[in-house]
């Protein structure tokens, strides 16, 4: 069986101080043992799956009774689910799809919400609300509206069309589950949204769409288990690909490479770039540090942003996702103009491999440090491995940067200001800041 591989051939930074990072591997191995032991890194230990997978098995017949799932969530509560949907259940975007349908309400978009209310058949729809805290106003606000919609159309049966994914013991949604008798699944403690795709957050929609949740989680465990081993030592950590990626990324930032391209040459997996962007940005953008993630899709973005990658500032590195085992597609006809004779009789799918190779070589020739992530097959097990690898690499990169990669303090300010603008109780400091901001002399120009 062909292995999934990291290809370091064009990674650059040959003068990196390996000895320095080997020394830190011992320190970080101890930190991993401590934090795994105290339950701080559930996305590596994944012990919550022993209860979750059987519960998903019990829920599966109920979920299969619906044609539509409307997922209410934002950020990490939606990006992973969308990446999995696009990769492994893409029929909804293609002609002739007969269901099931997953709709993701991941923004404050009144027009979208009104379309769901107008067109979804309530009797064939399950509404899944995902918020770890149970207080995310964008998500809980939509839940209030959908709850009323279900009640109006289904009466007392509305509760059988709802599922809440939230904290195990705290928050409004957990209280709602208890008070209303609504089905609920827990998000484990210390599992932030951007690390949560292989919990109920992402696995519930994956199950609804018919994906193999065990393959996803087994793939992830294959990568994560060595890092969650209570006997982990520095030498073993130093050899783990997640640590090697972290060392590479940290050294790049130190050398001034402050943008990280995630270039996907597996078209169905394009949305993994958006999932990675949140993971990387929200984890590492702290105290003036970090590198800006840039999702890019091959070959589409060869014709848009690749000019900047190739000939713009020399501040970019690249993670380049490929697989040799993609669909071959239809064959080009033999009757072609001579100018296009080079594709005569070839499979359409050969284009993606040729274009990917050309772009990879051009980036490397242009001085872009590049690591290829090559999946032997772009299947669900490989996706689980990829999710775990990038999650662990992000965590370890943050530790090498001496920042906390599992919080997002700057994001919270915007949330408090929004609540203050809407009149939430308290938040007097934020309300004063709003008054000062809105009362400032404007410098405006018509266009």
Tab-separated table of C-alpha atoms in Angstrom:
chain	number	residue	atom	x	y	z
A	1	UNK	CA	0.000	0.000	0.000
A	2	UNK	CA	1.376	3.411	-0.984
A	3	UNK	CA	2.003	5.719	1.965
A	4	UNK	CA	0.889	9.298	2.534
A	5	UNK	CA	4.033	11.409	2.366
A	6	UNK	CA	5.605	14.746	3.170
A	7	UNK	CA	8.049	15.691	0.413
A	8	UNK	CA	10.734	18.009	1.838
A	9	UNK	CA	12.795	18.232	-1.362
A	10	UNK	CA	12.011	21.910	-1.936
A	11	UNK	CA	11.481	22.991	1.679
A	12	UNK	CA	14.449	25.399	1.692
A	13	UNK	CA	16.174	26.733	4.817
A	14	UNK	CA	19.070	24.305	4.598
A	15	UNK	CA	20.952	26.288	7.260
A	16	UNK	CA	18.280	25.768	9.930
A	17	UNK	CA	19.669	25.147	13.422
A	18	UNK	CA	18.585	21.524	13.917
A	19	UNK	CA	20.411	21.213	17.231
A	20	UNK	CA	18.363	24.026	18.754
A	21	UNK	CA	15.102	22.351	17.779
A	22	UNK	CA	16.210	18.885	18.877
A	23	UNK	CA	16.844	20.353	22.327
A	24	UNK	CA	13.363	21.851	22.396
A	25	UNK	CA	11.849	18.504	21.388
A	26	UNK	CA	12.660	17.113	24.834
A	27	UNK	CA	10.983	20.098	26.498
A	28	UNK	CA	7.895	19.887	24.305
A	29	UNK	CA	7.582	16.118	24.720
A	30	UNK	CA	7.324	16.691	28.465
A	31	UNK	CA	4.742	19.413	27.885
A	32	UNK	CA	2.701	17.116	25.643
A	33	UNK	CA	2.747	14.374	28.288
A	34	UNK	CA	1.616	16.834	30.960
A	35	UNK	CA	-1.168	18.439	28.933
A	36	UNK	CA	-2.467	15.186	27.479
A	37	UNK	CA	-2.539	13.682	30.975
A	38	UNK	CA	-4.518	16.632	32.389
A	39	UNK	CA	-7.060	16.573	29.546
A	40	UNK	CA	-5.961	19.816	27.882
A	41	UNK	CA	-5.428	18.322	24.410
A	42	UNK	CA	-8.465	16.137	23.630
A	43	UNK	CA	-7.941	16.501	19.869
A	44	UNK	CA	-4.732	14.461	20.284
A	45	UNK	CA	-5.858	11.948	22.893
A	46	UNK	CA	-9.302	11.523	21.276
A	47	UNK	CA	-10.555	9.478	24.227
A	48	UNK	CA	-13.990	11.118	23.872
A	49	UNK	CA	-14.589	8.915	20.812
A	50	UNK	CA	-15.183	5.821	22.952
A	51	UNK	CA	-18.517	7.339	23.998
A	52	UNK	CA	-19.241	9.429	20.910
A	53	UNK	CA	-18.987	6.780	18.182
A	54	UNK	CA	-21.570	4.422	19.770
A	55	UNK	CA	-23.866	7.398	20.351
A	56	UNK	CA	-23.549	8.366	16.690
A	57	UNK	CA	-24.435	4.786	15.804
A	58	UNK	CA	-27.642	5.103	17.831
A	59	UNK	CA	-28.477	8.432	16.209
A	60	UNK	CA	-27.835	7.273	12.655
A	61	UNK	CA	-31.303	5.751	11.946
A	62	UNK	CA	-32.939	8.938	13.255
A	63	UNK	CA	-30.716	11.196	11.146
A	64	UNK	CA	-31.336	9.101	8.035
A	65	UNK	CA	-35.037	9.844	8.400
A	66	UNK	CA	-34.443	13.428	7.232
A	67	UNK	CA	-33.771	14.737	3.735
A	68	UNK	CA	-32.264	18.036	4.886
A	69	UNK	CA	-29.913	19.082	7.662
A	70	UNK	CA	-29.616	22.776	8.465
A	71	UNK	CA	-26.418	23.305	10.431
A	72	UNK	CA	-26.249	26.487	12.499
A	73	UNK	CA	-22.641	27.290	13.373
A	74	UNK	CA	-19.822	29.692	12.634
A	75	UNK	CA	-16.028	29.477	12.398
A	76	UNK	CA	-14.790	26.160	13.714
A	77	UNK	CA	-18.376	25.013	14.162
A	78	UNK	CA	-18.884	25.059	10.385
A	79	UNK	CA	-15.604	25.148	8.425
A	80	UNK	CA	-14.655	21.533	9.082
A	81	UNK	CA	-18.136	20.268	8.248
A	82	UNK	CA	-18.104	22.194	4.979
A	83	UNK	CA	-14.643	20.885	4.062
A	84	UNK	CA	-15.808	17.304	4.608
A	85	UNK	CA	-19.052	17.893	2.693
A	86	UNK	CA	-17.275	19.341	-0.336
A	87	UNK	CA	-14.642	16.587	-0.318
A	88	UNK	CA	-16.756	13.496	0.292
A	89	UNK	CA	-20.371	14.401	-0.465
A	90	UNK	CA	-20.075	16.840	-3.384
A	91	UNK	CA	-23.277	15.766	-5.138
A	92	UNK	CA	-25.253	18.735	-3.854
A	93	UNK	CA	-23.207	20.989	-6.166
A	94	UNK	CA	-23.714	18.783	-9.225
A	95	UNK	CA	-26.643	18.073	-11.558
A	96	UNK	CA	-29.031	15.263	-10.686
A	97	UNK	CA	-28.457	15.174	-6.919
A	98	UNK	CA	-31.223	13.283	-5.085
A	99	UNK	CA	-30.182	13.992	-1.494
A	100	UNK	CA	-29.381	14.178	1.313
A	101	UNK	CA	-28.860	17.933	1.480
A	102	UNK	CA	-26.673	19.737	4.032
A	103	UNK	CA	-27.215	23.487	4.403
A	104	UNK	CA	-24.759	25.457	6.547
A	105	UNK	CA	-25.856	28.798	8.003
A	106	UNK	CA	-22.447	30.147	8.974
A	107	UNK	CA	-22.941	33.891	8.697
A	108	UNK	CA	-25.331	36.687	9.615
A	109	UNK	CA	-27.050	36.604	6.226
A	110	UNK	CA	-30.758	37.542	6.419
A	111	UNK	CA	-31.400	36.595	2.787
A	112	UNK	CA	-29.989	33.099	3.245
A	113	UNK	CA	-31.931	32.571	6.464
A	114	UNK	CA	-35.168	33.698	4.853
A	115	UNK	CA	-34.613	31.276	1.974
A	116	UNK	CA	-34.221	28.358	4.399
A	117	UNK	CA	-37.416	29.373	6.184
A	118	UNK	CA	-39.311	29.702	2.912
A	119	UNK	CA	-38.164	26.596	1.079
A	120	UNK	CA	-37.035	23.862	3.478
A	121	UNK	CA	-39.760	21.317	4.332
A	122	UNK	CA	-39.858	21.340	8.121
A	123	UNK	CA	-41.173	17.761	8.315
A	124	UNK	CA	-38.061	16.534	6.445
A	125	UNK	CA	-35.503	18.835	8.091
A	126	UNK	CA	-33.306	18.453	11.168
A	127	UNK	CA	-31.790	21.626	12.617
A	128	UNK	CA	-28.374	21.089	14.225
A	129	UNK	CA	-27.092	23.959	16.369
A	130	UNK	CA	-23.369	23.939	17.168
A	131	UNK	CA	-21.853	26.221	19.800
A	132	UNK	CA	-19.387	25.032	22.434
A	133	UNK	CA	-20.172	27.942	24.748
A	134	UNK	CA	-23.867	27.884	23.987
A	135	UNK	CA	-23.783	31.669	23.773
A	136	UNK	CA	-22.468	32.506	20.289
A	137	UNK	CA	-25.001	35.166	19.323
A	138	UNK	CA	-24.735	34.583	15.555
A	139	UNK	CA	-25.591	30.905	16.062
A	140	UNK	CA	-27.969	31.076	19.021
A	141	UNK	CA	-29.792	33.964	17.349
A	142	UNK	CA	-30.479	31.759	14.342
A	143	UNK	CA	-31.550	28.953	16.677
A	144	UNK	CA	-34.237	31.199	18.213
A	145	UNK	CA	-35.663	31.887	14.768
A	146	UNK	CA	-35.488	28.239	13.616
A	147	UNK	CA	-37.024	27.052	16.891
A	148	UNK	CA	-40.021	29.281	16.265
A	149	UNK	CA	-40.213	28.094	12.638
A	150	UNK	CA	-40.237	24.430	13.707
A	151	UNK	CA	-42.876	25.070	16.373
A	152	UNK	CA	-45.152	26.863	13.928
A	153	UNK	CA	-45.019	24.024	11.412
A	154	UNK	CA	-44.681	20.915	13.562
A	155	UNK	CA	-46.266	21.743	16.908
A	156	UNK	CA	-45.062	19.587	19.769
A	157	UNK	CA	-43.094	17.377	17.377
A	158	UNK	CA	-40.578	20.182	16.746
A	159	UNK	CA	-38.178	18.808	19.379
A	160	UNK	CA	-37.673	15.666	17.307
A	161	UNK	CA	-36.247	17.866	14.536
A	162	UNK	CA	-33.516	19.484	16.630
A	163	UNK	CA	-30.063	18.470	17.829
A	164	UNK	CA	-27.775	20.616	19.986
A	165	UNK	CA	-23.995	20.199	20.014
A	166	UNK	CA	-22.583	22.125	22.945
A	167	UNK	CA	-20.744	21.974	26.264
A	168	UNK	CA	-21.470	18.888	28.330
A	169	UNK	CA	-22.689	20.764	31.410
A	170	UNK	CA	-22.791	24.545	30.904
A	171	UNK	CA	-24.286	27.265	28.739
A	172	UNK	CA	-27.667	28.224	27.311
A	173	UNK	CA	-27.862	25.391	24.761
A	174	UNK	CA	-27.146	22.767	27.435
A	175	UNK	CA	-29.909	24.303	29.560
A	176	UNK	CA	-32.185	24.303	26.526
A	177	UNK	CA	-31.505	20.612	25.933
A	178	UNK	CA	-32.408	19.800	29.538
A	179	UNK	CA	-35.462	22.070	29.751
A	180	UNK	CA	-36.946	21.175	26.374
A	181	UNK	CA	-35.919	17.516	26.192
A	182	UNK	CA	-33.925	18.021	22.972
A	183	UNK	CA	-31.282	15.571	21.802
A	184	UNK	CA	-27.790	16.859	22.539
A	185	UNK	CA	-24.187	15.788	22.081
A	186	UNK	CA	-21.235	17.180	24.039
A	187	UNK	CA	-18.198	19.081	22.846
A	188	UNK	CA	-15.377	17.907	25.137
A	189	UNK	CA	-13.744	20.313	27.562
A	190	UNK	CA	-10.656	22.091	26.183
A	191	UNK	CA	-11.635	21.359	22.584
A	192	UNK	CA	-11.639	24.679	20.732
A	193	UNK	CA	-13.737	25.034	17.602
A	194	UNK	CA	-10.857	25.020	15.143
A	195	UNK	CA	-9.607	21.716	16.579
A	196	UNK	CA	-13.061	20.135	16.840
A	197	UNK	CA	-13.929	18.811	13.380
A	198	UNK	CA	-13.471	15.168	14.453
A	199	UNK	CA	-15.857	15.534	17.379
A	200	UNK	CA	-19.655	15.712	17.164
A	201	UNK	CA	-19.137	19.160	15.596
A	202	UNK	CA	-18.038	17.670	12.267
A	203	UNK	CA	-19.005	14.025	12.626
A	204	UNK	CA	-22.773	14.627	12.932
A	205	UNK	CA	-23.047	16.237	9.467
A	206	UNK	CA	-20.539	13.698	8.131
A	207	UNK	CA	-22.738	10.846	9.383
A	208	UNK	CA	-25.854	12.453	7.911
A	209	UNK	CA	-24.123	12.613	4.518
A	210	UNK	CA	-23.129	8.948	4.690
A	211	UNK	CA	-19.421	9.320	5.390
A	212	UNK	CA	-17.339	6.728	7.198
A	213	UNK	CA	-16.788	8.374	10.576
A	214	UNK	CA	-14.623	5.510	11.782
A	215	UNK	CA	-12.275	5.903	8.825
A	216	UNK	CA	-11.967	9.620	9.553
A	217	UNK	CA	-11.203	9.093	13.221
A	218	UNK	CA	-8.946	6.074	12.714
A	219	UNK	CA	-6.864	8.079	10.271
A	220	UNK	CA	-6.538	10.885	12.798
A	221	UNK	CA	-5.627	8.498	15.584
A	222	UNK	CA	-2.849	7.027	13.462
A	223	UNK	CA	-1.149	10.433	13.412
A	224	UNK	CA	-2.150	11.677	16.857
A	225	UNK	CA	-1.592	8.542	18.970
A	226	UNK	CA	2.224	8.821	19.116
A	227	UNK	CA	1.889	12.411	20.349
A	228	UNK	CA	-0.584	11.373	23.053
A	229	UNK	CA	1.618	8.494	24.241
A	230	UNK	CA	2.486	8.957	27.910
A	231	UNK	CA	5.952	7.515	27.158
A	232	UNK	CA	6.679	10.111	24.464
A	233	UNK	CA	10.271	11.331	24.614
A	234	UNK	CA	12.173	14.015	22.776
A	235	UNK	CA	13.761	11.775	20.170
A	236	UNK	CA	10.391	10.319	19.146
A	237	UNK	CA	8.796	13.763	18.991
A	238	UNK	CA	11.654	15.138	16.896
A	239	UNK	CA	10.997	12.415	14.303
A	240	UNK	CA	7.243	13.019	14.134
A	241	UNK	CA	6.142	14.839	10.940
A	242	UNK	CA	3.991	17.288	12.942
A	243	UNK	CA	7.063	18.443	14.863
A	244	UNK	CA	9.130	18.666	11.693
A	245	UNK	CA	6.443	20.834	10.095
A	246	UNK	CA	6.378	23.010	13.210
A	247	UNK	CA	10.155	23.447	13.151
A	248	UNK	CA	10.013	24.371	9.456
A	249	UNK	CA	7.174	26.868	9.944
A	250	UNK	CA	8.794	28.499	12.964
A	251	UNK	CA	12.155	28.826	11.226
A	252	UNK	CA	10.415	30.355	8.209
A	253	UNK	CA	8.713	33.002	10.337
A	254	UNK	CA	12.008	33.805	12.033
A	255	UNK	CA	13.555	34.256	8.572
A	256	UNK	CA	10.816	36.687	7.505
A	257	UNK	CA	8.453	34.363	5.621
A	258	UNK	CA	5.240	35.756	7.079
A	259	UNK	CA	2.693	34.248	4.670
A	260	UNK	CA	1.772	30.547	4.402
A	261	UNK	CA	0.045	29.424	1.209
A	262	UNK	CA	-2.121	26.302	1.443
A	263	UNK	CA	-2.300	25.269	-2.226
A	264	UNK	CA	-4.740	22.408	-2.875
A	265	UNK	CA	-4.401	20.400	-6.085
A	266	UNK	CA	-7.177	17.992	-5.104
A	267	UNK	CA	-10.247	19.957	-6.270
A	268	UNK	CA	-12.821	18.291	-3.951
A	269	UNK	CA	-10.573	19.113	-0.979
A	270	UNK	CA	-10.353	22.814	-1.837
A	271	UNK	CA	-12.312	23.808	1.291
A	272	UNK	CA	-9.620	22.311	3.499
A	273	UNK	CA	-7.738	25.517	2.688
A	274	UNK	CA	-10.385	27.611	4.450
A	275	UNK	CA	-10.433	25.215	7.389
A	276	UNK	CA	-6.631	25.436	7.619
A	277	UNK	CA	-6.731	29.235	7.374
A	278	UNK	CA	-8.786	29.525	10.554
A	279	UNK	CA	-6.688	26.900	12.330
A	280	UNK	CA	-3.420	28.651	11.489
A	281	UNK	CA	-4.516	32.293	11.838
A	282	UNK	CA	-6.542	31.999	15.037
A	283	UNK	CA	-3.912	29.811	16.690
A	284	UNK	CA	-0.722	31.683	15.777
A	285	UNK	CA	-1.678	35.339	15.302
A	286	UNK	CA	-0.616	36.474	18.776
A	287	UNK	CA	1.526	39.333	20.166
A	288	UNK	CA	2.628	40.562	16.758
A	289	UNK	CA	3.725	37.077	15.695
A	290	UNK	CA	2.478	34.548	13.156
A	291	UNK	CA	2.183	34.077	9.422
A	292	UNK	CA	-0.872	34.898	7.319
A	293	UNK	CA	-2.507	31.777	5.832
A	294	UNK	CA	-3.569	32.051	2.193
A	295	UNK	CA	-5.892	29.324	0.838
A	296	UNK	CA	-5.376	28.677	-2.874
A	297	UNK	CA	-6.932	26.147	-5.248
A	298	UNK	CA	-5.234	24.551	-8.207
A	299	UNK	CA	-5.674	25.112	-10.972
A	300	UNK	CA	-8.151	27.969	-10.491
A	301	UNK	CA	-5.742	30.248	-8.660
A	302	UNK	CA	-2.977	29.798	-11.199
A	303	UNK	CA	-5.097	32.274	-13.159
A	304	UNK	CA	-5.649	34.703	-10.276
A	305	UNK	CA	-3.226	35.038	-7.348
A	306	UNK	CA	-0.332	32.860	-8.507
A	307	UNK	CA	1.343	35.860	-10.153
A	308	UNK	CA	1.827	37.341	-6.682
A	309	UNK	CA	3.121	34.039	-5.307
A	310	UNK	CA	5.664	33.723	-8.097
A	311	UNK	CA	6.786	37.309	-8.625
A	312	UNK	CA	5.706	39.261	-5.566
A	313	UNK	CA	7.532	39.782	-2.256
A	314	UNK	CA	9.782	36.902	-1.158
A	315	UNK	CA	7.870	36.385	2.076
A	316	UNK	CA	5.795	33.302	1.197
A	317	UNK	CA	6.085	29.601	1.984
A	318	UNK	CA	3.747	26.889	0.763
A	319	UNK	CA	2.043	23.705	1.876
A	320	UNK	CA	1.082	21.953	-1.370
A	321	UNK	CA	-1.629	19.260	-1.197
A	322	UNK	CA	-1.677	16.620	-3.939
A	323	UNK	CA	-2.735	13.060	-4.665
A	324	UNK	CA	-1.809	10.794	-7.587
A	325	UNK	CA	-5.080	8.857	-7.220
A	326	UNK	CA	-7.675	11.282	-8.544
A	327	UNK	CA	-10.462	10.501	-11.044
A	328	UNK	CA	-9.280	10.111	-14.620
A	329	UNK	CA	-12.340	11.823	-16.090
A	330	UNK	CA	-13.401	11.699	-19.737
A	331	UNK	CA	-10.839	11.379	-22.485
A	332	UNK	CA	-9.972	14.158	-24.914
A	333	UNK	CA	-11.110	13.261	-28.443
A	334	UNK	CA	-8.566	12.424	-31.129
A	335	UNK	CA	-10.002	15.004	-33.485
A	336	UNK	CA	-8.408	18.177	-32.157
A	337	UNK	CA	-6.673	21.156	-33.763
A	338	UNK	CA	-2.937	20.607	-34.106
A	339	UNK	CA	-2.277	23.398	-31.604
A	340	UNK	CA	-3.873	21.206	-28.928
A	341	UNK	CA	-2.504	17.908	-30.172
A	342	UNK	CA	-0.498	17.405	-26.993
A	343	UNK	CA	-3.695	16.407	-25.115
A	344	UNK	CA	-5.100	14.209	-27.907
A	345	UNK	CA	-6.269	10.890	-26.447
A	346	UNK	CA	-5.242	11.788	-22.878
A	347	UNK	CA	-7.534	11.664	-19.856
A	348	UNK	CA	-8.883	15.031	-18.722
A	349	UNK	CA	-7.655	14.207	-15.207
A	350	UNK	CA	-4.048	14.264	-16.401
A	351	UNK	CA	-4.314	18.051	-16.563
A	352	UNK	CA	-4.494	18.463	-12.779
A	353	UNK	CA	-1.275	16.475	-12.312
A	354	UNK	CA	0.592	18.343	-15.043
A	355	UNK	CA	-0.603	21.722	-13.783
A	356	UNK	CA	0.276	20.829	-10.201
A	357	UNK	CA	3.769	19.735	-11.153
A	358	UNK	CA	4.300	22.887	-13.189
A	359	UNK	CA	3.136	25.140	-10.361
A	360	UNK	CA	5.181	23.289	-7.763
A	361	UNK	CA	8.311	23.617	-9.871
A	362	UNK	CA	7.620	27.293	-10.642
A	363	UNK	CA	7.117	28.135	-6.962
A	364	UNK	CA	10.325	26.371	-6.003
A	365	UNK	CA	12.240	28.075	-8.813
A	366	UNK	CA	10.900	31.420	-7.548
A	367	UNK	CA	12.325	30.857	-4.072
A	368	UNK	CA	9.127	29.802	-2.299
A	369	UNK	CA	9.951	27.186	0.376
A	370	UNK	CA	7.506	24.354	-0.312
A	371	UNK	CA	6.510	21.099	1.372
A	372	UNK	CA	4.287	18.749	-0.590
A	373	UNK	CA	1.598	16.849	1.323
A	374	UNK	CA	0.976	13.854	-0.928
A	375	UNK	CA	-2.023	11.653	-0.122
A	376	UNK	CA	-1.822	8.170	-1.594
A	377	UNK	CA	-5.610	8.305	-1.967
A	378	UNK	CA	-7.764	11.358	-1.146
A	379	UNK	CA	-10.161	9.311	0.968
A	380	UNK	CA	-11.685	9.764	4.397
A	381	UNK	CA	-8.924	8.000	6.279
A	382	UNK	CA	-6.352	10.258	4.622
A	383	UNK	CA	-8.485	13.303	5.486
A	384	UNK	CA	-8.457	12.263	9.138
A	385	UNK	CA	-4.673	11.940	9.014
A	386	UNK	CA	-4.367	15.359	7.396
A	387	UNK	CA	-6.620	16.995	10.004
A	388	UNK	CA	-4.606	15.525	12.873
A	389	UNK	CA	-1.255	16.339	11.270
A	390	UNK	CA	-2.097	19.992	10.654
A	391	UNK	CA	-3.733	20.397	14.060
A	392	UNK	CA	-0.704	18.969	15.856
A	393	UNK	CA	1.737	20.941	13.703
A	394	UNK	CA	-0.154	24.155	14.503
A	395	UNK	CA	-0.090	23.429	18.227
A	396	UNK	CA	3.640	22.672	18.204
A	397	UNK	CA	4.404	25.713	16.051
A	398	UNK	CA	2.692	27.887	18.640
A	399	UNK	CA	4.704	26.350	21.439
A	400	UNK	CA	7.947	26.919	19.524
A	401	UNK	CA	6.852	30.559	19.103
A	402	UNK	CA	6.219	30.755	22.867
A	403	UNK	CA	2.569	31.723	22.397
A	404	UNK	CA	-0.675	29.973	23.365
A	405	UNK	CA	-2.085	28.295	20.224
A	406	UNK	CA	-5.433	27.310	21.761
A	407	UNK	CA	-6.868	30.701	22.704
A	408	UNK	CA	-8.021	33.702	20.632
A	409	UNK	CA	-7.992	36.754	22.924
A	410	UNK	CA	-8.146	39.414	20.204
A	411	UNK	CA	-11.280	37.888	18.664
A	412	UNK	CA	-13.152	38.285	21.941
A	413	UNK	CA	-12.893	42.097	21.855
A	414	UNK	CA	-14.910	42.321	18.642
A	415	UNK	CA	-17.550	40.018	20.108
A	416	UNK	CA	-17.898	42.176	23.235
A	417	UNK	CA	-18.153	45.359	21.155
A	418	UNK	CA	-20.879	43.815	18.980
A	419	UNK	CA	-22.855	42.800	22.057
A	420	UNK	CA	-22.432	46.300	23.490
A	421	UNK	CA	-23.726	47.803	20.237
A	422	UNK	CA	-26.844	45.619	20.535
A	423	UNK	CA	-27.433	46.753	24.121
A	424	UNK	CA	-26.278	43.744	26.153
A	425	UNK	CA	-26.158	44.285	29.906
A	426	UNK	CA	-22.846	45.280	31.416
A	427	UNK	CA	-19.966	45.970	29.045
A	428	UNK	CA	-19.816	49.601	30.170
A	429	UNK	CA	-16.208	49.996	29.065
A	430	UNK	CA	-17.058	48.669	25.594
A	431	UNK	CA	-20.097	50.960	25.352
A	432	UNK	CA	-17.925	53.968	26.156
A	433	UNK	CA	-15.436	52.907	23.492
A	434	UNK	CA	-18.301	52.594	20.990
A	435	UNK	CA	-19.548	56.078	21.810
A	436	UNK	CA	-16.070	57.500	21.296
A	437	UNK	CA	-15.577	55.614	18.042
A	438	UNK	CA	-18.945	56.530	16.567
A	439	UNK	CA	-18.684	60.106	17.765
A	440	UNK	CA	-15.312	60.773	16.151
A	441	UNK	CA	-15.069	63.257	13.314
A	442	UNK	CA	-15.455	61.222	10.094
A	443	UNK	CA	-13.076	61.568	7.163
A	444	UNK	CA	-15.310	60.479	4.278
A	445	UNK	CA	-15.149	60.702	0.501
A	446	UNK	CA	-17.821	59.948	-2.064
A	447	UNK	CA	-16.988	57.440	-4.821
